[in-house]
CSV table of C-alpha atoms (C1' of nucleotides) in Angstrom, one decimal:
chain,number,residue,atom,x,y,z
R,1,UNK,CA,-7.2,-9.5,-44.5
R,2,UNK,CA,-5.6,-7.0,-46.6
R,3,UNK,CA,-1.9,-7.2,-47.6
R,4,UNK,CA,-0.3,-4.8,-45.3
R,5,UNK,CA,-2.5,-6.6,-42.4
R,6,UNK,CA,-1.0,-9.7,-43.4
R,7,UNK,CA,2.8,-8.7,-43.5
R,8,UNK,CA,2.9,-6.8,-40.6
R,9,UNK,CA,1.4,-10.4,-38.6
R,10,UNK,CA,3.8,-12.1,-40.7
R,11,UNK,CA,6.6,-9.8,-39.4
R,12,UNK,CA,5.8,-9.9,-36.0
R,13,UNK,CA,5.9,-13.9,-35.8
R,14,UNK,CA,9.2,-13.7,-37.7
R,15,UNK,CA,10.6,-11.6,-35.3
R,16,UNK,CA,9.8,-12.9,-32.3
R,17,UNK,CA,10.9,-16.2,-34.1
R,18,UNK,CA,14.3,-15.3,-35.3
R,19,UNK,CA,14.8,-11.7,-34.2
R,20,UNK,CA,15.7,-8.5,-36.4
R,21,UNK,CA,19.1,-9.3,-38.2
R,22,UNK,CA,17.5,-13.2,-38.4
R,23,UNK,CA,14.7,-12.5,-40.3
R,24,UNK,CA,14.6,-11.4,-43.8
R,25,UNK,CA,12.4,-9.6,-46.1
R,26,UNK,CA,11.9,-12.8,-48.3
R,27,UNK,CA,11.1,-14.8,-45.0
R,28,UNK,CA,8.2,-12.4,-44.1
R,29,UNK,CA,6.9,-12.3,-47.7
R,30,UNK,CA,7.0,-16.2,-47.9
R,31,UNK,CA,4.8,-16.3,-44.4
R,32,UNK,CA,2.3,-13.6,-45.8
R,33,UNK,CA,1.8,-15.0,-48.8
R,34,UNK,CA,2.7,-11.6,-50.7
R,35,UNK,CA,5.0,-10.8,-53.4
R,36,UNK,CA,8.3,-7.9,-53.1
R,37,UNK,CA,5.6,-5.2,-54.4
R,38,UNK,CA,3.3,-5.7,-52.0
R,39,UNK,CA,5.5,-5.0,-49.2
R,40,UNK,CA,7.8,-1.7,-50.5
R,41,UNK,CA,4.3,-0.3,-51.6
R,42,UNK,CA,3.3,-0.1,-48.2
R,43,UNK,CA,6.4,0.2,-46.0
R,44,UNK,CA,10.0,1.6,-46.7
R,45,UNK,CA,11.5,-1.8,-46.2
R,46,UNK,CA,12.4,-4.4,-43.4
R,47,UNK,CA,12.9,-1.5,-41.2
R,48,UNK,CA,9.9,0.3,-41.5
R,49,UNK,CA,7.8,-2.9,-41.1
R,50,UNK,CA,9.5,-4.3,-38.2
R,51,UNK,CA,8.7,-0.7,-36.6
R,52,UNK,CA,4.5,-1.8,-37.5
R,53,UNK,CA,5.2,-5.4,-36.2
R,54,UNK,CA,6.6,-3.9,-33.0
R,55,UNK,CA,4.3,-1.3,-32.5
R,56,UNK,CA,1.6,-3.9,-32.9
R,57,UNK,CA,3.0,-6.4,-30.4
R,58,UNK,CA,3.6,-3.3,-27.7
R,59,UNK,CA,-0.2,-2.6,-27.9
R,60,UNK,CA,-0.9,-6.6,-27.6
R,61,UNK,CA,0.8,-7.1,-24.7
R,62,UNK,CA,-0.1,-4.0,-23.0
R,63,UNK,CA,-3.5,-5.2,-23.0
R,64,UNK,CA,-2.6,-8.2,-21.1
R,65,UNK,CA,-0.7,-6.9,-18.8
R,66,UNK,CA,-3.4,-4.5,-17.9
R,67,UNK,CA,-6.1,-6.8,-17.6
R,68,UNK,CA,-4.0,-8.6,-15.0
R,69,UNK,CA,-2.8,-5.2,-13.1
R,70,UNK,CA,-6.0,-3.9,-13.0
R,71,UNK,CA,-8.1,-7.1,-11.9
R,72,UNK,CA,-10.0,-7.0,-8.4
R,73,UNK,CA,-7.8,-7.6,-5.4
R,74,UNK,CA,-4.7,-6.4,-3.3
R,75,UNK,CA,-1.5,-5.4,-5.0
R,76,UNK,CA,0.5,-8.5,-4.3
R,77,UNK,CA,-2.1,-9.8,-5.8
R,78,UNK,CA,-2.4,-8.0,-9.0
R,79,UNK,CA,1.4,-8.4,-9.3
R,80,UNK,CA,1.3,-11.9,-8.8
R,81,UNK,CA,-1.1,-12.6,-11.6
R,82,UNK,CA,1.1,-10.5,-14.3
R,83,UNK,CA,3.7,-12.8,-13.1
R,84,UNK,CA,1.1,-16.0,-13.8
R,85,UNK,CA,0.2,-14.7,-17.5
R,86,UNK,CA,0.3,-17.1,-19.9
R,87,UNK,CA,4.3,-17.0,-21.4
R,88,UNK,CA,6.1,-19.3,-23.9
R,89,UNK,CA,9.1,-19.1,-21.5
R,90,UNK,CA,11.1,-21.0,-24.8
R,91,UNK,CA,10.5,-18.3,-27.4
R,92,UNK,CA,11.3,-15.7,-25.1
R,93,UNK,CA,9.9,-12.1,-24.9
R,94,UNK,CA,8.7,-10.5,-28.0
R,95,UNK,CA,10.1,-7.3,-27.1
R,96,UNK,CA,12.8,-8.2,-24.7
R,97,UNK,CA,14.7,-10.2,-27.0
R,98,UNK,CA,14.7,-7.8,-29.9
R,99,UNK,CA,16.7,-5.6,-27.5
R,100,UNK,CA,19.7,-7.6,-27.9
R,101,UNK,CA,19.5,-7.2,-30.9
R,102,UNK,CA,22.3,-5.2,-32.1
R,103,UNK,CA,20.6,-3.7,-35.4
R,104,UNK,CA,17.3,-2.6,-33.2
R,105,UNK,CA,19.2,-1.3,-30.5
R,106,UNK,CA,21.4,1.1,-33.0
R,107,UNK,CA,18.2,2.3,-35.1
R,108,UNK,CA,16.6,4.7,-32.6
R,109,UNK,CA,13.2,4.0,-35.0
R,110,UNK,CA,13.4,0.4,-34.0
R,111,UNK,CA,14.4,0.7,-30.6
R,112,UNK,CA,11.4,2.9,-29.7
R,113,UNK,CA,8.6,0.7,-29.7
R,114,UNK,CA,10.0,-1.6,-27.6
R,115,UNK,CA,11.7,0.9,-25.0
R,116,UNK,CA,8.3,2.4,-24.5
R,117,UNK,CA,6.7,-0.8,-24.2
R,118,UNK,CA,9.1,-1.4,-21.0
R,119,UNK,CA,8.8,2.3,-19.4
R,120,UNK,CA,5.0,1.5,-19.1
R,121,UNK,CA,5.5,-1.5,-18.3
R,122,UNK,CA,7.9,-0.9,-15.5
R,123,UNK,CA,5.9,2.7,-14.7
R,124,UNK,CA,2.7,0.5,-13.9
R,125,UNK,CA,3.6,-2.2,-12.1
R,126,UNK,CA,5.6,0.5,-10.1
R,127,UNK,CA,2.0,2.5,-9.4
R,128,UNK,CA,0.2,-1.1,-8.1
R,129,UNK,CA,2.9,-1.7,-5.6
R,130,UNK,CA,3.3,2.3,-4.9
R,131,UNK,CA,-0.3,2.0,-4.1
R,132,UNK,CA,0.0,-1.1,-2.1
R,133,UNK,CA,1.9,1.2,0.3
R,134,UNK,CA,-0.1,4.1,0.3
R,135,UNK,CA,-3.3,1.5,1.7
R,136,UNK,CA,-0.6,-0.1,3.9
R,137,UNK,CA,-0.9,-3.8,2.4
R,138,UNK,CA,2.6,-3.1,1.6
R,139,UNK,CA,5.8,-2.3,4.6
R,140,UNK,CA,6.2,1.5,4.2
R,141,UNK,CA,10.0,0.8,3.1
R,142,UNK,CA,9.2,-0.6,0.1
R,143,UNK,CA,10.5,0.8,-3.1
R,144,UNK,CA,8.0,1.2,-5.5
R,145,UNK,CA,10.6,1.5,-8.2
R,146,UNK,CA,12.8,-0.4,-7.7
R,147,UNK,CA,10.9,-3.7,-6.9
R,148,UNK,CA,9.0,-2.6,-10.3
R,149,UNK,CA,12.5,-2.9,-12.3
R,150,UNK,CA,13.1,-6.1,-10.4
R,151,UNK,CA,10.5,-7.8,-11.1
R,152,UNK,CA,10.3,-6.5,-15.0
R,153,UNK,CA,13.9,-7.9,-14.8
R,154,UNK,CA,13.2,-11.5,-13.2
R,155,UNK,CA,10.6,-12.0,-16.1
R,156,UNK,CA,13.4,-10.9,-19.1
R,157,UNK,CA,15.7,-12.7,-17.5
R,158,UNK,CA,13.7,-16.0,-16.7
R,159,UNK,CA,13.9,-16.1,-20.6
R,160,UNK,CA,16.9,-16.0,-20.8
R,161,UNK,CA,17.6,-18.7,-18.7
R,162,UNK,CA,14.7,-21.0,-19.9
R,163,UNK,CA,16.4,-20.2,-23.7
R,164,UNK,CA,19.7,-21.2,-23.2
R,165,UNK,CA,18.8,-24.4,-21.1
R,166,UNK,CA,16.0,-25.4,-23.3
R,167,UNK,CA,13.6,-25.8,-20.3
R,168,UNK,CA,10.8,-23.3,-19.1
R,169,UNK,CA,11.2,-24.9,-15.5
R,170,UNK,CA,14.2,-22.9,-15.3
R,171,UNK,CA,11.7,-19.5,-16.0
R,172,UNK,CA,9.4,-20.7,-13.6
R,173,UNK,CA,11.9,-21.0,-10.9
R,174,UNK,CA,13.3,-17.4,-11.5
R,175,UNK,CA,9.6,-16.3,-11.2
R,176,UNK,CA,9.2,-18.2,-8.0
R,177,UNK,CA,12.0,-16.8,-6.5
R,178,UNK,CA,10.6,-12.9,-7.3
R,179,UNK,CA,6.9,-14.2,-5.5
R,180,UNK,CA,8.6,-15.4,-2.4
R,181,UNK,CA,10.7,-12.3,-2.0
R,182,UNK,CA,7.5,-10.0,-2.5
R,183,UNK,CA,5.3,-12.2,-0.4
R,184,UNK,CA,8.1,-10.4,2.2
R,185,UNK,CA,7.1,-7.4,1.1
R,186,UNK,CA,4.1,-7.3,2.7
R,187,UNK,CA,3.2,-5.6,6.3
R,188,UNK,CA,2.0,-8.6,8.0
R,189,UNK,CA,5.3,-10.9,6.6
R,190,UNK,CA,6.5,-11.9,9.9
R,191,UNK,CA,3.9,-14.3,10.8
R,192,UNK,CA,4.2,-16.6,7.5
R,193,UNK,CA,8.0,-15.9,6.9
R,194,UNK,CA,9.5,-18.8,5.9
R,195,UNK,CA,11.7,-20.1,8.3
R,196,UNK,CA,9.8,-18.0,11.4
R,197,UNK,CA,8.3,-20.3,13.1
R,198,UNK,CA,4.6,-18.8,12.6
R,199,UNK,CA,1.3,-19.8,14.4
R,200,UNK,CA,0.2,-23.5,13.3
T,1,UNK,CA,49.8,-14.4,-31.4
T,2,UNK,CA,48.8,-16.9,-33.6
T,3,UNK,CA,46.1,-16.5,-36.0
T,4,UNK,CA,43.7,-19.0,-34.1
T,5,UNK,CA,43.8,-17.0,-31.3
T,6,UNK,CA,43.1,-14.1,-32.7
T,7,UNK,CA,40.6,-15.6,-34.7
T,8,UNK,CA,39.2,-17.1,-31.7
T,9,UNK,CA,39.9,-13.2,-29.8
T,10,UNK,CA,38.0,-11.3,-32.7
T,11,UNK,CA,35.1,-13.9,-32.8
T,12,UNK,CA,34.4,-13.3,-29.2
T,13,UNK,CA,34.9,-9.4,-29.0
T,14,UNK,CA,31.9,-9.8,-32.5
T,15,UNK,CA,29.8,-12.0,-31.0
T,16,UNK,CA,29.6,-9.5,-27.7
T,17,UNK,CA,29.0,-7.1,-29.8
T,18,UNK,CA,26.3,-8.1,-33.2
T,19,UNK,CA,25.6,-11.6,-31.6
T,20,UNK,CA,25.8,-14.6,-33.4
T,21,UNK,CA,23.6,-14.1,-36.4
T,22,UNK,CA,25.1,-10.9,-37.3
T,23,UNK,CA,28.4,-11.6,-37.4
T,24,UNK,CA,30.1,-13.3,-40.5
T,25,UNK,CA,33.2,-14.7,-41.5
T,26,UNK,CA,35.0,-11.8,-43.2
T,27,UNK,CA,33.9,-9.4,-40.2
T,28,UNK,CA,36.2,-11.9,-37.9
T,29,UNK,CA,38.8,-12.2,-40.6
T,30,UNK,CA,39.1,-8.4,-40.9
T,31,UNK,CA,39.3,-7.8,-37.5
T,32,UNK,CA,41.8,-10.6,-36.5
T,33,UNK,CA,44.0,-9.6,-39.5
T,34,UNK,CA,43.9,-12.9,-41.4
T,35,UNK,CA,42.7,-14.4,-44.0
T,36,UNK,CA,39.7,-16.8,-45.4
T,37,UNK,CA,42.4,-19.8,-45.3
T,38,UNK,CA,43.5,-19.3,-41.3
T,39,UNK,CA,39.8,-19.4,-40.6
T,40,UNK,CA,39.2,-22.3,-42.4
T,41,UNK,CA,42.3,-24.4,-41.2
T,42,UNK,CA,41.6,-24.5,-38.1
T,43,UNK,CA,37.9,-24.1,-37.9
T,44,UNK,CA,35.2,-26.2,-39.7
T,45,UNK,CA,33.4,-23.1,-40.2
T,46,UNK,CA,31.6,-20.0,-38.6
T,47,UNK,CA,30.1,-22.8,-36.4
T,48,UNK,CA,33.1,-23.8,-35.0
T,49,UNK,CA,34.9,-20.6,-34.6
T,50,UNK,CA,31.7,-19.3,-32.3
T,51,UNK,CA,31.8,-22.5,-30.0
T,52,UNK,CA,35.5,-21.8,-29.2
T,53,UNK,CA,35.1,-18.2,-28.5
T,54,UNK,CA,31.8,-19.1,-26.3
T,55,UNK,CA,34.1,-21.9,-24.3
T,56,UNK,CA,36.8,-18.9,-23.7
T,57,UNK,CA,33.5,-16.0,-22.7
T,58,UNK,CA,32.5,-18.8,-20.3
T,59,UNK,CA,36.3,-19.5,-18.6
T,60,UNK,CA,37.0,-16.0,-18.4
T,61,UNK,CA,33.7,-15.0,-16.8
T,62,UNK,CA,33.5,-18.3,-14.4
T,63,UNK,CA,37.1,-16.9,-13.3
T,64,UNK,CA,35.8,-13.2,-12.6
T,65,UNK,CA,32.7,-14.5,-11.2
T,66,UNK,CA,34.3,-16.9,-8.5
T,67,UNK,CA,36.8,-14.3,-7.4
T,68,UNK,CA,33.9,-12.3,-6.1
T,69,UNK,CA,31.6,-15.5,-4.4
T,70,UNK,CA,35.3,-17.1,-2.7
T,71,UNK,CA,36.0,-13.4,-1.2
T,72,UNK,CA,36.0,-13.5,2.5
T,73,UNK,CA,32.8,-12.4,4.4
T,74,UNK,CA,29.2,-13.2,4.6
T,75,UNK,CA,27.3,-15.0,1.8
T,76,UNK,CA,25.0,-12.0,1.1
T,77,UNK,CA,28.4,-10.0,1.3
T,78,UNK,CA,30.1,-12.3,-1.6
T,79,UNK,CA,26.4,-12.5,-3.3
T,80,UNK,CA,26.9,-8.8,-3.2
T,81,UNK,CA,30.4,-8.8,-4.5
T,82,UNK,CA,28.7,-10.7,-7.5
T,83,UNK,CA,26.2,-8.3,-8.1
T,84,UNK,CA,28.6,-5.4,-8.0
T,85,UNK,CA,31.4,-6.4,-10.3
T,86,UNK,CA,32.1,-4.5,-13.5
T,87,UNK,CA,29.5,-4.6,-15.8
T,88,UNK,CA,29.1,-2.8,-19.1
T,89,UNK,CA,25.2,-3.0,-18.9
T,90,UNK,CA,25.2,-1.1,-23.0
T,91,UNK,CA,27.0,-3.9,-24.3
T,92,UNK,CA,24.6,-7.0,-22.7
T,93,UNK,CA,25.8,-10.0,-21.3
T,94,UNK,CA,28.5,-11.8,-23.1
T,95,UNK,CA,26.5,-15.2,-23.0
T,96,UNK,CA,23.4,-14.3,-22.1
T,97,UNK,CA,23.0,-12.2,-25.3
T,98,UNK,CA,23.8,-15.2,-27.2
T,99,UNK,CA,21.5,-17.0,-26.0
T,100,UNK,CA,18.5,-14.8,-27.2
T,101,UNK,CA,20.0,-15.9,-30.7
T,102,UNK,CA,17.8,-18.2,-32.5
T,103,UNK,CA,20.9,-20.1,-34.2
T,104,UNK,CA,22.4,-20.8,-31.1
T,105,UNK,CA,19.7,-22.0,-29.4
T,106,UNK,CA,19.0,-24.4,-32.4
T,107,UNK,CA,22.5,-25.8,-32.6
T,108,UNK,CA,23.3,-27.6,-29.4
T,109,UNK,CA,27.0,-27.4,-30.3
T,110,UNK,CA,26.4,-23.7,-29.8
T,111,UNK,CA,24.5,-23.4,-27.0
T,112,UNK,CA,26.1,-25.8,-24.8
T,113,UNK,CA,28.8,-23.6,-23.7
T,114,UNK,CA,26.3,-20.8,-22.7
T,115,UNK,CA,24.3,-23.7,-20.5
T,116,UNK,CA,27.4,-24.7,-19.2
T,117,UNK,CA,27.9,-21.1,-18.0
T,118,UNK,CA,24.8,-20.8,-16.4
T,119,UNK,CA,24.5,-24.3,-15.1
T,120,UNK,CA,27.5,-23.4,-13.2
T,121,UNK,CA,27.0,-20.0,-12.2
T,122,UNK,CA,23.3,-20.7,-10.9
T,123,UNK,CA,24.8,-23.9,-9.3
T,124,UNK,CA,27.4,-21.4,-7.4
T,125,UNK,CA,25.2,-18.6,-6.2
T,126,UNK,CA,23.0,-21.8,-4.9
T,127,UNK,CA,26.4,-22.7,-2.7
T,128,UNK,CA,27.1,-19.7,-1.3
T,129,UNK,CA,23.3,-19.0,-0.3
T,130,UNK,CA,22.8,-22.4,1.3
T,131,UNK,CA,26.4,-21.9,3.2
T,132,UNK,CA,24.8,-18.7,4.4
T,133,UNK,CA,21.6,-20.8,5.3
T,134,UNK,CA,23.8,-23.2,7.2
T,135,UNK,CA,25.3,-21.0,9.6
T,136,UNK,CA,22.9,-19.4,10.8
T,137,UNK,CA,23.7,-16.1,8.5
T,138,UNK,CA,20.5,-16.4,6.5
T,139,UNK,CA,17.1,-17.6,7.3
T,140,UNK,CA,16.6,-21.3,7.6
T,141,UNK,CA,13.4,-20.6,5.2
T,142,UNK,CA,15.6,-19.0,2.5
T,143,UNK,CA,15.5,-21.1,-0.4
T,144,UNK,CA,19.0,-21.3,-2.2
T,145,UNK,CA,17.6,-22.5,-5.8
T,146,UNK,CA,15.4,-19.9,-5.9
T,147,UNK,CA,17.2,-16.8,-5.0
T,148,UNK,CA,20.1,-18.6,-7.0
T,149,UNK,CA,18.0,-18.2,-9.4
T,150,UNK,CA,16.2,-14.9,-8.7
T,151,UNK,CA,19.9,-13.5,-8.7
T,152,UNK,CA,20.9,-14.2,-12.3
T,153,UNK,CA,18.0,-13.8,-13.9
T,154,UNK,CA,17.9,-10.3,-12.3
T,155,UNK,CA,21.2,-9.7,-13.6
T,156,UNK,CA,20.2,-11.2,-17.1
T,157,UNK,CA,17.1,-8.8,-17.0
T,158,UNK,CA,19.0,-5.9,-15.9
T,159,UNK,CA,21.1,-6.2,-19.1
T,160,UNK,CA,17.6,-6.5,-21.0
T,161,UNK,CA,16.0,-3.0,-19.2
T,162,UNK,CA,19.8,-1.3,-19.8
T,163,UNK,CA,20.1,-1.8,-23.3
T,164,UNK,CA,16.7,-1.5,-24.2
T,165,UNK,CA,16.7,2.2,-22.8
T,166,UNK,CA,20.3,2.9,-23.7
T,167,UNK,CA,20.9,3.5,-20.3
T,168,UNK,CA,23.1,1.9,-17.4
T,169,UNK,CA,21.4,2.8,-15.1
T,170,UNK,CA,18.1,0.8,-15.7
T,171,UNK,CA,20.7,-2.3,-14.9
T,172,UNK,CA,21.6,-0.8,-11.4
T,173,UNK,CA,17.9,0.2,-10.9
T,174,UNK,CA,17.1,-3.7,-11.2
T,175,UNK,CA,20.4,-4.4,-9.0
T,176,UNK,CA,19.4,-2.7,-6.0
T,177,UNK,CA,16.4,-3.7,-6.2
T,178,UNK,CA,18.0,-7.8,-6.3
T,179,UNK,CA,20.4,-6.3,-3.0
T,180,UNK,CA,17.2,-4.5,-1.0
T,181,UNK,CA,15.5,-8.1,-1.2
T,182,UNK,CA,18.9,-10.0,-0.4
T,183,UNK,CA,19.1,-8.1,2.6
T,184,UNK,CA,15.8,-9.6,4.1
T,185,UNK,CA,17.0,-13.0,3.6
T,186,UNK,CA,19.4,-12.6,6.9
T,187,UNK,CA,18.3,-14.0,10.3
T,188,UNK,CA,17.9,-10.5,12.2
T,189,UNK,CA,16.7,-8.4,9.0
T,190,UNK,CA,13.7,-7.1,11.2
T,191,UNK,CA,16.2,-4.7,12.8
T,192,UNK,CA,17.1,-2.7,9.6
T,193,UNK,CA,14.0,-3.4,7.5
T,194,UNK,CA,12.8,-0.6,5.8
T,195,UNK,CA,9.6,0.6,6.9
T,196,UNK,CA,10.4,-1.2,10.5
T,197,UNK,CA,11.4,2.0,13.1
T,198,UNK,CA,15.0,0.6,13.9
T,199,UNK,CA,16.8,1.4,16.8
T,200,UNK,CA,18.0,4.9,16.0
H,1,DG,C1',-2.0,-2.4,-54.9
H,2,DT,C1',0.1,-6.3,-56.3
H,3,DC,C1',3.0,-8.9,-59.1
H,4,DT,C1',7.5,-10.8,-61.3
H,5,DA,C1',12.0,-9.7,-63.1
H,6,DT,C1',16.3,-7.9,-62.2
H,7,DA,C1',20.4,-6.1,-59.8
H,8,DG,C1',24.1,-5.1,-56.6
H,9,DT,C1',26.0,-6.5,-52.3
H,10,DA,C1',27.2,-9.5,-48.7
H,11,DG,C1',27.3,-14.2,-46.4
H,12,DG,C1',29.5,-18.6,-46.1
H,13,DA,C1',32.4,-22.0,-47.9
H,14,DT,C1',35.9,-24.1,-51.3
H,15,DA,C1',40.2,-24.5,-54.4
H,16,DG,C1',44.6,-24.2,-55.0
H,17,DA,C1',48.9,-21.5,-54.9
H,18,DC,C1',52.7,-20.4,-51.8
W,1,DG,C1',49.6,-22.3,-42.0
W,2,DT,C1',48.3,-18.7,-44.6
W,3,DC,C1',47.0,-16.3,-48.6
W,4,DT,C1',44.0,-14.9,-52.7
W,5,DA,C1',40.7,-16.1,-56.2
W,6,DT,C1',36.4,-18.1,-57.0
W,7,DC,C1',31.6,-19.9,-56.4
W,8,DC,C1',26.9,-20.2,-55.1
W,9,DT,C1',23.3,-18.6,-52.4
W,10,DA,C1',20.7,-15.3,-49.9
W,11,DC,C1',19.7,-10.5,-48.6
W,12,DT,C1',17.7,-6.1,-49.7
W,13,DA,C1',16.0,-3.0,-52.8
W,14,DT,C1',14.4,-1.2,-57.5
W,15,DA,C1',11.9,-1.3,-62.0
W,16,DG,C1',8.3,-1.7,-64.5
W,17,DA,C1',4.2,-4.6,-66.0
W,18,DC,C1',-0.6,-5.5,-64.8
DNA sequence: GTCTATAGTAGGATAGAC
DNA sequence: GTCTATCCTACTATAGAC
């Protein structure tokens, strides 16, 4: 693994471990077993790398996310398993967090990766459920977009609640709650609304 | 005004906004007008300083938050009142943010304050959901916890989506989005559901 | 390409005068 | 209580050898 390889991994851990203004050049060159050389030879500096790291995790988690959008099976479906992935509810998003990161967010550079990461994101869980309409799975009053941001919301918010109480229960339930109000969504919900009493 | 309180003022306007990690002692001393000895008389430390300014964030939002849930009305209607109050979606959530910090979440002394917030917040939404549940308002399937839940981490998110596109309105994308699902929780939501041909 | 040495600045806390 | 002076460490980048 050459060098570059190596800090740019090394970076992205760091990252998603202590965020942007958390993590410093040393840190990364400590994890990557390189020396100060190794690292301005092939990037700028902190900035420049943590743009690599970042584009790197966007491409990671996009293919994840695809594989579960794009797996056999109604949209609700499909939704429900991006909201099954495997997380690490306590370390929180890679990208999301680095958003509140006040450095990121005022280098337009740095802010990129992740704000395109989350207007595909968004963008294509917004075509499943637009298409979950146009077949008729879903009511014909659902808003594509907006249950999109929603649900992209419930997830980087779920970290956030799972981080500041130190428990991933307290993600799960936030996810929870964003399954039982799309398992409304559907055409067919009055019969197994909660609460109606359906056929038993 | 003494100089602890504006030390303590300073460290929470800082906090907002560069989180915890990025501010430092002479940026609060700067802005407070005092000097290295005020901070250090009545505060151990950075530390210190932080956990007073998070204990005021947290009184001063409980106090804006329960104005809007006691209101008179419906629960989804004081629910609602929560979700609209003024926001600055750029600037992030005064705790929340915090909590995406990987010093406060590894100093308990630090991140009790934001839990406590939360704890209480989630704990409130809860109560005014299941009131709705018990008369009759909302549907007896609606599960408070959850949509308690659902709520603030929507709100959490919405901060996430905002700042990570620079833009406010990615928040209020992701908060009607929270208020179109709220509205199905009530007991005759088949009347006004999107996609269900009301009377009109 | 990669290394170590060096340097200037800022972070965080202490000492001691007033 | 509040101030300034001082200290040590870490951060970020550069220089120059190999």
């Amino acid at each position: 693994m050459s060098k570059k390889e190596a800090l740019t991994r090394a970076a992205a851990e760091l990252l998603w471990e202590r965020g942007y203004t958390g993590t410093s050049p040393a840190m990364i060159l400590e994890r990557a077993q390189a020396g100060q050389g190794s690292m301005y030879h092939h990037f700028s500096g902190k900035a420049e790398l943590a743009v690599a790291a970042m584009t790197r995790m966007g491409d990671e988690l996009r293919t994840g996310v695809e594989k579960a959008l794009t797996a056999e099976g109604p949209a609700l479906a499909r939704v429900a398993a991006y909201l099954d992935l495997e997380r690490a509810p306590l370390a929180g998003c890679r990208m999301g967090r680095l958003a509140q990161d006040h450095d990121v967010v005022a280098d337009p550079e740095l802010r990129a990766p992740a704000a395109d990461f989350f207007t595909w994101l968004t963008a294509r869980l917004s075509a499943v459920l637009a298409d979950g309409v146009r077949t008729g799975e879903l009511r014909p009053g659902v808003d594509p977009d907006a249950m999109a941001s929603l649900i992209t919301a419930t997830v980087q918010g779920g970290y956030v609640l799972a981080r500041v109480h130190q428990d991933p229960a307290e993600f799960h339930r936030a996810i929870d709650g964003a399954k039982q109000v799309l398992a409304q969504l559907t055409a067919d919900a009055d019969e197994d609304r909660p609460g109606h009493p359906g056929h038993r």
